[in-house]
Short mmCIF file of C-alpha atoms in Angstrom, two decimals:
data_model
loop_
_atom_site.label_atom_id
_atom_site.label_comp_id
_atom_site.label_asym_id
_atom_site.label_seq_id
_atom_site.Cartn_x
_atom_site.Cartn_y
_atom_site.Cartn_z
CA MET A 29 -0.21 0.02 0.22
CA ILE A 30 1.68 3.04 -1.03
CA TRP A 31 -0.32 6.69 0.65
CA TYR A 32 0.08 10.07 -1.41
CA GLU A 33 1.94 11.91 1.17
CA ASP A 34 -0.69 15.18 0.55
CA LEU A 35 -3.65 12.92 1.17
CA TYR A 36 -6.65 14.18 1.39
CA VAL A 37 -9.07 14.23 4.48
CA GLY A 38 -12.71 14.15 5.69
CA GLU A 39 -12.96 16.78 8.08
CA SER A 40 -14.71 14.79 11.05
CA ILE A 41 -10.92 12.60 11.20
CA VAL A 42 -8.51 15.37 9.61
CA HIS A 43 -6.89 15.96 13.84
CA LYS A 44 -6.97 11.80 13.88
CA THR A 45 -5.08 11.12 10.41
CA LYS A 46 -2.04 9.57 11.60
CA LYS A 47 -4.31 7.44 13.98
CA ILE A 48 -6.25 5.53 11.93
CA LYS A 49 -3.50 5.85 8.56
CA TRP A 50 -1.26 3.56 11.49
CA LYS A 51 -4.47 1.12 12.01
CA ILE A 52 -5.09 1.10 8.75
CA LEU A 53 -1.65 0.49 8.06
CA HIS A 54 -1.84 -2.85 11.22
CA ASN A 55 -4.32 -4.40 9.89
CA ALA A 56 -6.20 -2.63 12.67
CA GLY A 57 -10.11 -2.83 12.40
CA GLN A 58 -12.63 0.48 11.91
CA LEU A 59 -15.94 0.77 11.93
CA ASN A 60 -16.81 3.12 9.07
CA VAL A 61 -13.71 4.44 7.55
CA TYR A 62 -13.51 4.50 3.66
CA VAL A 63 -10.13 5.08 2.23
CA ILE A 64 -10.05 6.63 -1.38
CA THR A 65 -7.56 5.26 -3.92
CA LEU A 66 -6.26 5.86 -7.62
CA ALA A 67 -8.86 3.00 -9.95
CA THR A 68 -7.84 0.09 -9.94
CA ASN A 69 -9.35 -0.19 -13.07
CA LYS A 70 -9.05 1.70 -16.01
CA GLU A 71 -12.31 3.22 -16.69
CA ASN A 72 -12.44 4.89 -13.05
CA LEU A 73 -11.20 7.73 -11.34
CA LEU A 74 -10.95 6.42 -7.92
CA ASP A 75 -11.74 3.62 -5.89
CA ILE A 76 -13.13 4.37 -2.16
CA ILE A 77 -13.40 1.05 0.32
CA PRO A 78 -14.51 0.92 3.37
CA SER A 79 -11.61 0.07 5.28
CA GLN A 80 -12.74 -3.67 6.74
CA GLU A 81 -12.19 -4.85 3.23
CA LEU A 82 -8.69 -4.26 3.82
CA LEU A 83 -8.57 -7.13 6.93
CA GLN A 84 -9.36 -9.82 4.20
CA LYS A 85 -6.37 -12.34 3.63
CA GLY A 86 -6.90 -12.14 0.05
CA TYR A 87 -7.18 -8.45 -0.54
CA PRO A 88 -4.36 -6.68 -3.08
CA GLN A 89 -3.45 -3.88 -0.89
CA LYS A 90 0.30 -3.82 -2.11
CA GLU A 91 -1.39 -2.17 -5.41
CA LEU A 92 -3.07 0.22 -3.60
CA TYR A 93 -2.27 3.64 -3.97
CA VAL A 94 -3.88 5.52 -1.01
CA VAL A 95 -5.23 9.40 -1.36
CA GLY A 96 -7.60 9.62 0.63
CA LEU A 97 -9.71 9.06 3.71
CA ALA A 98 -13.15 9.78 5.36
CA LYS A 99 -15.36 8.49 7.81
CA GLY A 100 -19.13 7.80 6.83
CA TYR A 101 -19.32 6.80 3.20
CA ASP A 102 -21.32 10.32 2.55
CA GLU A 103 -18.01 12.31 3.34
CA ALA A 104 -15.77 9.35 1.73
CA ILE A 105 -17.46 10.68 -2.11
CA GLU A 106 -17.50 14.33 0.05
CA VAL A 107 -13.60 14.24 -0.48
CA ALA A 108 -13.38 12.36 -3.18
CA ALA A 109 -16.06 14.54 -5.87
CA SER A 110 -13.47 17.59 -4.63
CA ILE A 111 -9.68 15.64 -5.14
CA VAL A 112 -11.49 14.82 -9.12
CA ASP A 113 -12.38 18.70 -9.16
CA GLU A 114 -9.76 19.91 -8.19
CA VAL A 115 -8.16 17.93 -10.82
CA TYR A 116 -10.77 19.45 -13.53
CA ARG A 117 -10.40 22.62 -11.82
CA MET A 118 -6.29 22.97 -12.61
CA THR A 119 -5.84 21.04 -15.76
CA GLY A 120 -9.35 21.06 -17.59
CA ALA A 121 -9.30 17.42 -17.76
CA PHE A 122 -10.02 14.31 -15.48
CA ARG A 123 -6.92 13.29 -15.65
CA VAL A 124 -6.51 11.92 -11.37
CA GLU A 125 -3.60 10.31 -11.23
CA ASP A 126 -1.68 12.29 -13.41
CA TYR A 127 -2.83 15.32 -11.42
CA LEU A 128 -1.97 13.88 -8.62
CA ASN A 129 1.47 12.28 -9.46
CA GLU A 130 2.48 15.94 -11.38
CA LYS A 131 1.85 17.93 -8.03
CA ARG A 132 4.08 15.89 -5.88
CA ARG A 133 7.17 15.82 -8.36
CA LYS A 134 6.64 20.14 -8.91
CA LYS A 135 6.90 19.25 -4.46
CA ARG A 136 10.05 17.34 -4.52
CA GLU A 137 11.93 19.07 -6.49
CA GLY A 138 10.62 22.56 -4.49
#
């Protein structure tokens, strides 16, 4: 599992981000927490996954690129929508993965 450096986080859990991230990485169950990842299917923009699904033994966690966290499905939808909205406003397109990679590259360069 790879975590985006500037994680998009829902307002209700912004102060708990480190703790939630730690729990996810250590397979501690969390009710009503959702991870937002780059889509595993190239036809989609993002995936919204209940954190409980990540506890399943065979879940393909290694391929996940987590870009957001939220508490509750409604907040997960809001966070995902804000990511897509930002991408569209900044680029005029819906290439979420390209935008986030470019944003990360620019931050590293200074």
